[in-house]
Tab-separated table of C-alpha atoms in Angstrom:
chain	number	residue	atom	x	y	z
A	4	MET	CA	-31.605	52.687	-43.627
A	5	THR	CA	-28.860	55.452	-43.774
A	6	TYR	CA	-30.684	56.966	-46.632
A	7	TRP	CA	-33.949	57.125	-44.735
A	8	TYR	CA	-31.971	58.439	-41.457
A	9	LEU	CA	-30.699	61.425	-43.491
A	10	THR	CA	-34.314	62.332	-44.232
A	11	THR	CA	-35.389	62.734	-40.882
A	12	ASP	CA	-35.820	65.898	-38.361
A	13	THR	CA	-32.725	68.460	-38.912
A	14	VAL	CA	-30.369	65.825	-40.735
A	15	PRO	CA	-31.159	67.050	-44.017
A	16	PHE	CA	-29.401	70.234	-43.390
A	17	TYR	CA	-26.068	68.450	-42.909
A	18	VAL	CA	-26.944	66.640	-46.252
A	19	SER	CA	-27.222	69.900	-47.935
A	20	ILE	CA	-23.692	70.664	-47.249
A	21	TRP	CA	-22.462	68.010	-49.777
A	22	SER	CA	-25.566	67.318	-51.997
A	23	LEU	CA	-26.713	70.445	-54.328
A	24	LYS	CA	-30.132	68.417	-54.661
A	25	GLY	CA	-30.404	67.821	-50.892
A	26	THR	CA	-32.392	64.526	-50.020
A	27	GLU	CA	-34.238	64.388	-53.178
A	28	ASN	CA	-34.850	60.677	-54.193
A	29	TYR	CA	-33.354	59.440	-50.819
A	30	ARG	CA	-36.348	57.725	-49.338
A	31	PHE	CA	-36.453	55.675	-53.093
A	32	TYR	CA	-32.647	55.080	-52.707
A	33	GLY	CA	-32.968	53.515	-49.229
A	34	ALA	CA	-35.909	51.404	-50.111
A	35	VAL	CA	-34.093	49.940	-53.186
A	36	PHE	CA	-30.904	49.555	-51.249
A	37	GLY	CA	-32.730	48.102	-48.071
A	38	ILE	CA	-34.573	45.324	-50.451
A	39	VAL	CA	-31.007	44.512	-51.752
A	40	GLY	CA	-29.614	44.394	-48.272
A	41	ALA	CA	-32.364	42.424	-46.802
A	42	VAL	CA	-32.040	39.827	-49.670
A	43	HIS	CA	-28.290	39.587	-48.911
A	44	GLY	CA	-29.024	39.644	-45.112
A	45	ALA	CA	-31.661	36.528	-45.392
A	46	ARG	CA	-29.573	34.622	-47.926
A	47	VAL	CA	-26.538	34.858	-45.262
A	48	LEU	CA	-28.838	34.050	-42.153
A	49	ASP	CA	-30.377	31.072	-44.260
A	50	LEU	CA	-26.922	29.445	-45.043
A	51	ILE	CA	-25.627	30.145	-41.409
A	52	VAL	CA	-28.700	28.132	-40.347
A	53	MET	CA	-28.561	25.491	-42.591
A	54	SER	CA	-25.068	24.737	-41.853
A	55	ILE	CA	-25.701	24.816	-38.135
A	56	ARG	CA	-28.480	22.338	-38.635
A	57	GLY	CA	-26.225	20.070	-40.770
A	58	ARG	CA	-22.974	20.568	-38.904
A	59	GLN	CA	-21.479	21.467	-42.352
A	60	LEU	CA	-21.385	23.976	-44.759
A	61	ARG	CA	-24.743	23.944	-46.863
A	62	LEU	CA	-25.567	26.146	-49.814
A	63	ARG	CA	-28.972	24.819	-50.447
A	64	SER	CA	-31.915	23.874	-48.248
A	65	GLU	CA	-33.585	21.057	-50.154
A	66	THR	CA	-32.382	17.479	-49.512
A	67	SER	CA	-30.225	15.845	-52.279
A	68	MET	CA	-32.856	12.917	-52.822
A	69	ILE	CA	-35.769	15.240	-53.328
A	70	ARG	CA	-33.799	17.588	-55.573
A	71	THR	CA	-32.290	14.802	-57.675
A	72	LEU	CA	-35.819	13.027	-58.172
A	73	MET	CA	-37.391	16.086	-59.062
A	74	SER	CA	-34.894	16.842	-61.686
A	75	ASN	CA	-36.550	13.873	-63.211
A	76	PRO	CA	-38.948	15.265	-65.879
A	77	MET	CA	-41.487	11.984	-65.516
A	78	ILE	CA	-41.527	12.347	-61.778
A	79	SER	CA	-41.842	16.239	-61.579
A	80	ARG	CA	-44.521	15.995	-64.221
A	81	THR	CA	-46.591	13.519	-62.440
A	82	LEU	CA	-46.274	15.068	-59.055
A	83	SER	CA	-47.254	18.418	-60.412
A	84	LEU	CA	-50.396	16.941	-61.847
A	85	VAL	CA	-51.346	15.059	-58.921
A	86	ALA	CA	-50.565	18.266	-56.765
A	87	LYS	CA	-52.879	20.391	-58.900
A	88	LYS	CA	-55.656	17.752	-58.978
A	89	GLU	CA	-55.198	17.881	-55.039
A	90	ALA	CA	-55.203	21.472	-54.844
A	91	LYS	CA	-58.209	21.826	-57.273
A	92	ASP	CA	-60.115	19.255	-55.015
A	93	SER	CA	-59.165	20.698	-51.691
A	94	GLN	CA	-60.081	24.329	-52.921
A	95	SER	CA	-63.457	23.422	-54.188
A	96	VAL	CA	-64.255	21.677	-50.940
A	97	ARG	CA	-62.586	23.944	-48.327
A	98	HIS	CA	-61.173	26.952	-49.753
A	99	PRO	CA	-63.329	28.041	-52.993
A	100	LYS	CA	-61.204	31.284	-53.530
A	101	PRO	CA	-57.349	31.183	-52.606
A	102	ARG	CA	-55.817	33.838	-50.607
A	103	LEU	CA	-54.076	36.900	-52.396
A	104	ALA	CA	-50.914	36.230	-50.085
A	105	THR	CA	-50.934	32.396	-51.410
A	106	LEU	CA	-51.111	33.786	-55.020
A	107	VAL	CA	-48.457	36.083	-54.451
A	108	ALA	CA	-46.101	33.913	-53.010
A	109	ARG	CA	-46.735	31.367	-55.652
A	110	SER	CA	-46.164	33.723	-58.416
A	111	LEU	CA	-42.950	35.027	-57.029
A	112	GLY	CA	-41.766	31.435	-56.771
A	113	ARG	CA	-42.569	30.592	-60.046
A	114	MET	CA	-40.740	33.817	-61.111
A	115	TRP	CA	-37.827	33.073	-59.373
A	116	LYS	CA	-37.674	29.530	-60.507
A	117	ARG	CA	-37.954	30.787	-64.260
A	118	VAL	CA	-35.107	33.426	-63.642
A	119	PHE	CA	-32.457	31.888	-61.320
A	120	SER	CA	-33.000	27.981	-61.613
A	121	ARG	CA	-30.302	25.774	-63.064
A	122	GLN	CA	-31.754	25.746	-66.600
A	123	SER	CA	-33.528	29.430	-66.328
A	124	PHE	CA	-32.218	32.470	-68.168
A	125	PHE	CA	-29.754	33.220	-65.305
A	126	GLY	CA	-29.168	29.590	-64.446
A	127	VAL	CA	-25.611	27.942	-64.797
A	128	GLU	CA	-27.150	25.408	-67.133
A	129	SER	CA	-28.968	27.985	-69.406
A	130	GLU	CA	-27.676	27.784	-73.040
A	131	HIS	CA	-27.689	32.054	-72.837
A	132	PHE	CA	-25.250	31.478	-69.834
A	133	SER	CA	-22.263	33.032	-71.775
A	134	THR	CA	-23.910	35.704	-73.201
A	135	VAL	CA	-25.810	36.744	-69.810
A	136	TYR	CA	-22.376	36.613	-67.909
A	137	ALA	CA	-20.692	38.556	-70.624
A	138	LEU	CA	-23.368	41.445	-70.209
A	139	GLN	CA	-22.971	41.141	-66.661
A	140	GLU	CA	-19.547	41.740	-66.848
A	141	ILE	CA	-19.845	44.702	-69.134
A	142	LEU	CA	-22.356	46.286	-66.844
A	143	VAL	CA	-20.046	45.681	-63.482
A	144	ILE	CA	-16.678	46.680	-65.000
A	145	SER	CA	-18.625	49.950	-66.691
A	146	SER	CA	-20.423	50.907	-63.401
A	147	GLN	CA	-16.781	49.923	-61.432
A	148	THR	CA	-15.040	52.107	-63.885
A	149	TYR	CA	-17.399	54.797	-63.342
A	150	GLN	CA	-17.160	54.554	-59.441
A	151	SER	CA	-13.500	54.473	-59.656
A	152	TYR	CA	-13.366	57.689	-61.814
A	153	ARG	CA	-15.543	59.562	-59.268
A	154	ALA	CA	-13.280	58.328	-56.582
A	155	SER	CA	-10.191	59.413	-58.366
A	156	ASN	CA	-11.812	63.255	-58.383
A	157	LEU	CA	-13.616	63.206	-54.904
A	158	LEU	CA	-11.603	60.883	-52.717
A	159	PRO	CA	-8.716	62.907	-51.073
A	160	ARG	CA	-7.024	59.672	-49.739
A	161	PRO	CA	-4.407	58.337	-52.158
A	162	GLU	CA	-4.237	54.641	-50.480
A	163	LEU	CA	-8.148	54.028	-51.086
A	164	ASN	CA	-7.698	55.430	-54.684
A	165	VAL	CA	-5.014	52.948	-55.361
A	166	ILE	CA	-7.300	50.207	-53.783
A	167	MET	CA	-10.037	51.201	-55.862
A	168	VAL	CA	-7.950	50.936	-59.113
A	169	ALA	CA	-6.107	48.006	-58.220
A	170	LEU	CA	-9.235	46.235	-57.635
A	171	LEU	CA	-10.741	47.311	-60.956
A	172	VAL	CA	-7.719	46.444	-63.100
A	173	THR	CA	-7.452	43.018	-61.276
A	174	ASN	CA	-11.256	42.266	-62.031
A	175	CYS	CA	-10.795	43.196	-65.631
A	176	TRP	CA	-7.731	40.825	-66.059
A	177	THR	CA	-8.664	38.024	-63.542
A	178	THR	CA	-11.837	36.811	-65.135
A	179	ALA	CA	-10.022	36.352	-68.736
A	180	SER	CA	-7.219	34.711	-67.009
A	181	ILE	CA	-9.478	32.328	-65.107
A	182	GLN	CA	-11.210	31.241	-68.136
A	183	ILE	CA	-7.942	30.736	-70.094
A	184	PHE	CA	-6.288	28.525	-67.090
A	185	LEU	CA	-9.367	26.584	-66.168
A	186	ARG	CA	-10.715	26.201	-69.735
A	187	LYS	CA	-10.646	22.249	-69.296
A	188	SER	CA	-12.958	22.455	-66.216
A	189	PRO	CA	-15.367	25.059	-67.045
A	190	GLU	CA	-17.437	24.426	-63.794
A	191	LEU	CA	-14.589	25.265	-61.696
A	192	GLY	CA	-13.865	28.351	-63.737
A	193	ARG	CA	-17.259	29.445	-63.151
A	194	VAL	CA	-17.137	28.942	-59.468
A	195	PHE	CA	-13.615	30.769	-59.148
A	196	THR	CA	-14.807	33.601	-61.518
A	197	PHE	CA	-18.230	34.364	-59.739
A	198	THR	CA	-16.544	34.071	-56.079
A	199	TYR	CA	-13.915	36.478	-57.066
A	200	ASN	CA	-16.438	39.081	-58.764
A	201	ALA	CA	-18.222	38.794	-55.626
A	202	MET	CA	-15.256	39.642	-53.611
A	203	VAL	CA	-14.027	42.441	-55.711
A	204	GLY	CA	-17.574	43.891	-55.810
A	205	PHE	CA	-17.996	43.873	-52.070
A	206	GLY	CA	-14.422	45.214	-51.663
A	207	MET	CA	-15.088	48.280	-53.915
A	208	MET	CA	-18.952	48.881	-52.944
A	209	THR	CA	-19.167	47.864	-49.352
A	210	ILE	CA	-15.303	47.704	-47.733
A	211	VAL	CA	-14.135	50.896	-49.109
A	212	PRO	CA	-17.034	53.008	-48.409
A	213	LEU	CA	-17.104	51.619	-44.890
A	214	LEU	CA	-13.431	53.058	-44.422
A	215	ILE	CA	-14.652	56.029	-45.533
A	216	PHE	CA	-17.948	56.320	-43.537
A	217	ILE	CA	-17.136	55.059	-40.324
A	218	PRO	CA	-15.092	57.874	-39.255
A	219	CYS	CA	-18.013	60.136	-40.211
A	220	ILE	CA	-20.508	57.996	-38.009
A	221	GLU	CA	-17.792	58.127	-35.194
A	222	GLY	CA	-17.782	61.851	-35.029
A	223	PHE	CA	-21.877	62.046	-35.438
A	224	ASP	CA	-24.209	61.667	-32.586
A	225	LEU	CA	-26.626	59.393	-33.857
A	226	GLN	CA	-29.222	60.162	-30.883
A	227	TYR	CA	-29.161	63.784	-30.878
A	228	LYS	CA	-28.498	64.136	-34.590
A	229	TYR	CA	-25.489	66.746	-34.204
A	230	LEU	CA	-21.859	66.644	-35.049
A	231	LYS	CA	-19.817	65.773	-31.866
A	232	ASN	CA	-17.185	68.547	-33.208
A	233	GLN	CA	-19.130	71.808	-33.522
A	234	ASN	CA	-16.066	73.594	-35.099
A	235	PHE	CA	-15.965	71.318	-38.026
A	236	ILE	CA	-17.284	74.183	-40.154
A	237	PHE	CA	-14.369	76.615	-39.119
A	238	GLU	CA	-11.998	73.719	-40.403
A	239	PRO	CA	-11.602	73.915	-43.926
A	240	LEU	CA	-9.576	70.879	-44.320
A	241	THR	CA	-12.104	68.786	-42.600
A	242	LEU	CA	-15.051	70.323	-44.163
A	243	VAL	CA	-13.869	69.734	-47.802
A	244	THR	CA	-12.831	66.319	-47.011
A	245	LEU	CA	-16.339	65.694	-45.414
A	246	VAL	CA	-17.965	67.254	-48.465
A	247	LEU	CA	-16.121	65.298	-51.003
A	248	GLU	CA	-15.922	61.994	-49.256
A	249	ASN	CA	-19.978	62.030	-48.804
A	250	ARG	CA	-20.519	62.723	-52.354
A	251	LEU	CA	-18.674	59.634	-53.561
A	252	ILE	CA	-20.566	57.606	-50.934
A	253	PHE	CA	-24.100	58.718	-51.486
A	254	ALA	CA	-25.971	58.779	-54.819
A	255	ALA	CA	-25.629	61.965	-56.551
A	256	GLY	CA	-28.194	61.020	-58.938
A	257	LEU	CA	-30.168	58.302	-60.728
A	258	PHE	CA	-27.298	57.279	-62.918
A	259	ASP	CA	-24.764	57.283	-59.872
A	260	PHE	CA	-27.354	55.225	-58.043
A	261	ALA	CA	-27.599	52.911	-60.995
A	262	THR	CA	-23.782	52.546	-61.034
A	263	LYS	CA	-23.856	51.784	-57.297
A	264	LEU	CA	-26.776	49.246	-57.305
A	265	ILE	CA	-25.480	47.323	-60.135
A	266	PRO	CA	-22.369	45.885	-58.359
A	267	HIS	CA	-24.834	44.625	-55.409
A	268	LEU	CA	-27.041	43.053	-57.912
A	269	SER	CA	-23.992	41.341	-59.455
A	270	ILE	CA	-23.142	39.977	-56.000
A	271	MET	CA	-26.382	38.651	-55.224
A	272	LEU	CA	-26.454	36.898	-58.616
A	273	SER	CA	-22.893	35.734	-58.057
A	274	LEU	CA	-23.752	34.109	-54.661
A	275	VAL	CA	-27.018	32.507	-56.202
A	276	THR	CA	-24.683	31.019	-59.118
A	277	VAL	CA	-21.910	29.703	-56.907
A	278	SER	CA	-24.727	28.018	-54.648
A	279	GLU	CA	-26.212	26.414	-57.699
A	280	LEU	CA	-22.813	25.061	-58.847
A	281	LEU	CA	-21.299	23.885	-55.403
A	282	GLY	CA	-24.686	22.769	-54.280
A	283	ARG	CA	-24.309	19.777	-56.393
A	284	GLY	CA	-21.688	18.775	-54.144
A	285	ASP	CA	-24.126	18.220	-51.424
A	286	VAL	CA	-26.177	15.973	-53.502
A	287	LYS	CA	-25.263	12.480	-53.259
A	288	VAL	CA	-25.418	10.066	-56.255
A	289	VAL	CA	-28.845	8.403	-56.263
A	290	PRO	CA	-28.222	4.792	-56.297
A	291	VAL	CA	-29.150	2.553	-59.239
A	292	LEU	CA	-32.859	1.597	-59.147
A	293	GLY	CA	-32.683	-0.865	-61.713
A	294	VAL	CA	-30.648	-3.158	-63.783
A	295	GLN	CA	-31.586	-4.590	-67.279
A	296	PHE	CA	-29.758	-7.013	-69.459
A	297	SER	CA	-31.888	-7.325	-72.689
A	298	HIS	CA	-31.062	-9.188	-76.018
A	299	SER	CA	-27.818	-10.296	-74.517
A	300	ASN	CA	-25.746	-13.335	-74.796
A	301	ILE	CA	-25.563	-13.957	-71.163
A	302	LYS	CA	-25.406	-17.729	-70.491
A	303	THR	CA	-24.918	-17.661	-66.711
A	304	VAL	CA	-25.637	-15.298	-63.727
A	305	PRO	CA	-23.132	-15.086	-60.786
A	306	ASN	CA	-24.434	-16.678	-57.658
A	307	ASP	CA	-23.182	-13.657	-55.432
A	308	LEU	CA	-25.176	-10.602	-57.054
A	309	TYR	CA	-27.416	-10.400	-53.884
A	310	LEU	CA	-24.362	-9.733	-52.102
A	311	ARG	CA	-22.811	-7.234	-54.652
A	312	TRP	CA	-25.736	-5.301	-55.206
A	313	HIS	CA	-27.968	-3.060	-53.046
A	314	PRO	CA	-31.707	-3.203	-52.959
A	315	LEU	CA	-33.082	-2.530	-56.618
A	316	VAL	CA	-36.481	-2.059	-58.017
A	317	GLY	CA	-35.898	-4.416	-60.670
A	318	ILE	CA	-33.246	-6.967	-61.943
A	319	TYR	CA	-33.801	-7.910	-65.711
A	320	PHE	CA	-32.011	-10.594	-67.504
A	321	ASP	CA	-34.199	-10.669	-70.621
A	322	TYR	CA	-33.853	-12.279	-73.927
A	323	GLY	CA	-30.608	-13.970	-73.347
A	324	GLU	CA	-29.152	-17.511	-73.326
A	325	LEU	CA	-29.944	-18.612	-69.693
A	326	THR	CA	-30.799	-22.358	-69.177
A	327	ASP	CA	-31.027	-22.272	-65.319
A	328	ILE	CA	-31.433	-19.508	-62.397
A	329	PRO	CA	-29.110	-19.746	-59.461
A	330	PHE	CA	-30.648	-20.382	-55.957
A	331	GLN	CA	-28.914	-17.292	-54.664
A	332	MET	CA	-30.672	-15.092	-57.081
A	333	PHE	CA	-34.056	-15.571	-55.395
A	334	LEU	CA	-32.435	-13.864	-52.397
A	335	SER	CA	-31.804	-10.560	-54.292
A	336	PRO	CA	-33.777	-7.695	-52.673
A	337	ALA	CA	-35.485	-6.666	-55.681
A	338	HIS	CA	-39.263	-5.961	-56.403
A	339	VAL	CA	-39.141	-7.700	-59.797
A	340	LEU	CA	-36.968	-10.456	-60.608
A	341	SER	CA	-37.289	-10.690	-64.520
A	342	PHE	CA	-35.867	-13.889	-66.650
A	343	VAL	CA	-38.060	-13.210	-69.913
A	344	GLY	CA	-37.316	-14.727	-73.204
A	345	ASN	CA	-34.406	-16.890	-72.219
A	346	GLN	CA	-33.668	-20.871	-72.661
A	347	ILE	CA	-35.019	-21.962	-69.209
A	348	GLU	CA	-37.037	-25.238	-69.279
A	349	THR	CA	-36.846	-26.216	-65.581
A	350	ILE	CA	-36.397	-24.270	-62.425
A	351	PRO	CA	-35.271	-26.797	-59.792
A	352	THR	CA	-33.734	-23.887	-57.486
A	353	LEU	CA	-37.074	-22.272	-57.040
A	354	ALA	CA	-37.685	-25.286	-54.530
A	355	MET	CA	-34.874	-23.928	-52.385
A	356	LEU	CA	-36.803	-20.812	-51.414
A	357	PRO	CA	-35.828	-20.143	-47.610
A	358	ALA	CA	-38.344	-19.807	-44.695
A	359	GLY	CA	-40.200	-16.504	-45.125
A	360	ALA	CA	-38.710	-15.607	-48.297
A	361	ILE	CA	-41.044	-13.115	-50.439
A	362	ILE	CA	-40.650	-12.573	-54.128
A	363	PRO	CA	-43.008	-9.791	-55.049
A	364	GLU	CA	-42.806	-10.568	-58.851
A	365	LEU	CA	-41.286	-13.178	-60.849
A	366	ALA	CA	-41.182	-12.739	-64.572
A	367	LEU	CA	-40.641	-15.934	-66.752
A	368	SER	CA	-42.756	-15.576	-69.718
A	369	THR	CA	-41.330	-16.408	-73.217
A	370	ASN	CA	-39.285	-19.411	-72.044
A	371	PRO	CA	-39.641	-23.063	-73.008
A	372	LEU	CA	-40.582	-23.494	-69.462
A	373	LYS	CA	-41.834	-27.123	-69.010
A	374	GLU	CA	-42.618	-27.751	-65.182
A	375	PHE	CA	-42.146	-26.154	-62.039
A	376	PRO	CA	-40.492	-28.041	-58.891
A	377	ALA	CA	-43.310	-30.452	-57.339
A	378	THR	CA	-42.953	-29.091	-53.833
A	379	LEU	CA	-41.203	-26.022	-51.928
A	380	MET	CA	-39.033	-26.887	-49.059
A	381	GLU	CA	-40.377	-24.063	-46.831
A	382	PRO	CA	-44.221	-23.692	-47.108
A	383	THR	CA	-43.870	-19.914	-45.906
A	384	ALA	CA	-42.318	-18.877	-49.106
A	385	LEU	CA	-44.564	-16.440	-51.199
A	386	ILE	CA	-44.400	-15.361	-54.656
A	387	MET	CA	-47.064	-12.469	-55.028
A	388	SER	CA	-46.993	-12.335	-58.778
A	389	MET	CA	-45.609	-14.931	-61.325
A	390	ASN	CA	-45.714	-14.453	-65.036
A	391	VAL	CA	-45.234	-17.711	-67.197
A	392	GLN	CA	-47.245	-16.398	-70.294
A	393	HIS	CA	-46.345	-18.225	-73.551
A	394	THR	CA	-44.327	-20.759	-72.009
A	395	SER	CA	-44.983	-24.735	-72.320
A	396	LEU	CA	-46.180	-25.367	-68.805
A	397	THR	CA	-48.951	-28.269	-69.137
A	398	SER	CA	-49.412	-28.632	-65.301
A	399	MET	CA	-49.279	-26.515	-61.981
A	400	PRO	CA	-47.799	-27.861	-58.856
A	401	GLU	CA	-50.080	-27.629	-55.695
A	402	TRP	CA	-47.831	-24.868	-54.007
A	403	VAL	CA	-49.190	-22.624	-56.548
A	404	LYS	CA	-52.311	-22.722	-54.646
A	405	THR	CA	-51.049	-21.651	-51.250
A	406	ASN	CA	-47.544	-19.787	-52.207
A	407	THR	CA	-48.736	-17.481	-54.812
A	408	LYS	CA	-51.083	-14.546	-55.235
A	409	VAL	CA	-51.678	-14.710	-59.023
A	410	VAL	CA	-50.196	-16.731	-61.802
A	411	TRP	CA	-50.167	-15.109	-65.264
A	412	ALA	CA	-50.466	-18.275	-67.855
A	413	TYR	CA	-52.036	-16.820	-71.160
A	414	GLY	CA	-50.827	-18.718	-73.922
A	415	THR	CA	-49.718	-21.727	-72.021
A	416	PRO	CA	-50.913	-25.341	-72.870
A	417	PHE	CA	-52.306	-25.409	-69.137
A	418	CYS	CA	-54.685	-22.823	-70.114
A	419	ALA	CA	-55.652	-24.412	-73.224
A	420	ALA	CA	-57.152	-27.313	-71.266
A	421	PRO	CA	-60.126	-26.967	-69.200
A	422	MET	CA	-59.564	-26.295	-65.796
A	423	THR	CA	-61.573	-28.083	-63.026
A	424	ASP	CA	-59.801	-27.209	-59.683
A	425	PRO	CA	-61.677	-23.950	-58.406
A	426	LYS	CA	-58.316	-23.079	-56.236
A	427	PHE	CA	-56.317	-22.886	-59.705
A	428	ALA	CA	-59.042	-20.789	-61.358
A	429	ASP	CA	-58.607	-18.237	-58.602
A	430	ARG	CA	-54.692	-18.274	-58.670
A	431	VAL	CA	-54.053	-18.690	-62.397
A	432	MET	CA	-55.096	-16.035	-64.937
A	433	CYS	CA	-55.749	-17.412	-68.482
A	434	PHE	CA	-56.274	-14.219	-70.033
A	435	GLU	CA	-53.433	-11.945	-70.967
A	436	ARG	CA	-51.772	-9.465	-68.438
A	437	PRO	CA	-53.007	-5.912	-68.799
A	438	ALA	CA	-50.875	-3.615	-70.661
A	439	GLY	CA	-48.965	-0.901	-68.457
A	440	GLN	CA	-48.336	-3.426	-65.516
A	441	ASP	CA	-44.808	-4.178	-66.866
A	442	LEU	CA	-41.948	-2.068	-65.694
A	443	ALA	CA	-39.447	-3.731	-68.200
A	444	PHE	CA	-37.735	-1.450	-70.751
A	445	PRO	CA	-40.009	-1.156	-73.931
A	446	ILE	CA	-37.517	-3.136	-76.149
A	447	ALA	CA	-40.232	-3.460	-78.794
A	448	LEU	CA	-40.390	-0.083	-79.537
A	449	LEU	CA	-36.750	0.138	-80.117
A	450	ASP	CA	-37.017	-2.827	-82.486
A	451	ALA	CA	-39.882	-1.038	-84.318
A	452	LEU	CA	-37.871	2.249	-84.958
A	453	TYR	CA	-34.439	0.484	-85.676
A	454	PRO	CA	-35.281	-2.766	-87.474
A	455	TYR	CA	-32.412	-5.335	-87.744
């Protein structure tokens, strides 16, 4: 805003005192610095609002669960395809042509993600991270060196010159020191390095110029655009100091403008990177969704797993040496209970299902299973889907008609015999279960890839 203000009304007269080119390119400089300042301000405001809402320091706006799930390639790809299809359908019906603003917003969002996301070119998990960071440091140190050199020639205050040089030297050596001392913890080293670089850049390019410029602002009437002390022209020391300091503060040309802009861009990039690094601290670990033991020598299952394990999508004890299933196992809050390929012949504990118990899916296929319990203790228990394919079942108990929704019994002696009861025919499926409905780990694929 200062650059723009200096181009209005009679203010360019004062600019000509220290600038040989007057206000040339000042509007351009003001626009660029204004954009960078707006991004900084929006970022800080976003952090403040998120922290107030969350009642703690927050560096990212997305919830941890959404971010973690979206990091899963399968989930993100599926959601992307669904979103594209829905968008295409909705546009064809309601919005034949999307608005230009929407397209621009999407393009900017995709561009930002490609450049600044965790695995993008400037991301903290990028394979080019070290190279990009080294180039960034070279540019920043070079620009700060140039600005320190100009300060040594133009700044008449020795204390501010000392601060500029001290910050520059410290920045040169601290980066290497942090990398050496924290080499065993590269993530922590990156956080410290970027945070310190942002602080040094802020000190050199914001704090020091403000210390120089604030006295000038205090001596200038912004409303009527004139100097409060009209005799400053007749005070050589004051006039020379004003000229030199303003030559240092304001860009003298495109090269000087670039060296002033680079540290500000570095600060912005450092803050984004630190937010990405520390943002993982806000992400709670996603609980395990399923547990599978396959091709093991497990002979027994503890009877207190339903107390020790949180609700799961599936619990699998497949292709082991189990001969029975504890009653408490059926109390486990899981969508799928799988005991495929074990040595189970009978399941007496199945009769002990409590009232109102619901098992969404019970898999018992490829067991030498010979019979089910004749009755269930509680008529309100329900097994939604039961898979007993390739077992030795010769008959089905009566509770299968009322306490199950579907029973997959392909490859059993029961299905080999004619089925006369229409209720059994309605519940028991004697054809093979369709592929793709099994959520178990595809161990057959591994067997094909790595034969024993």
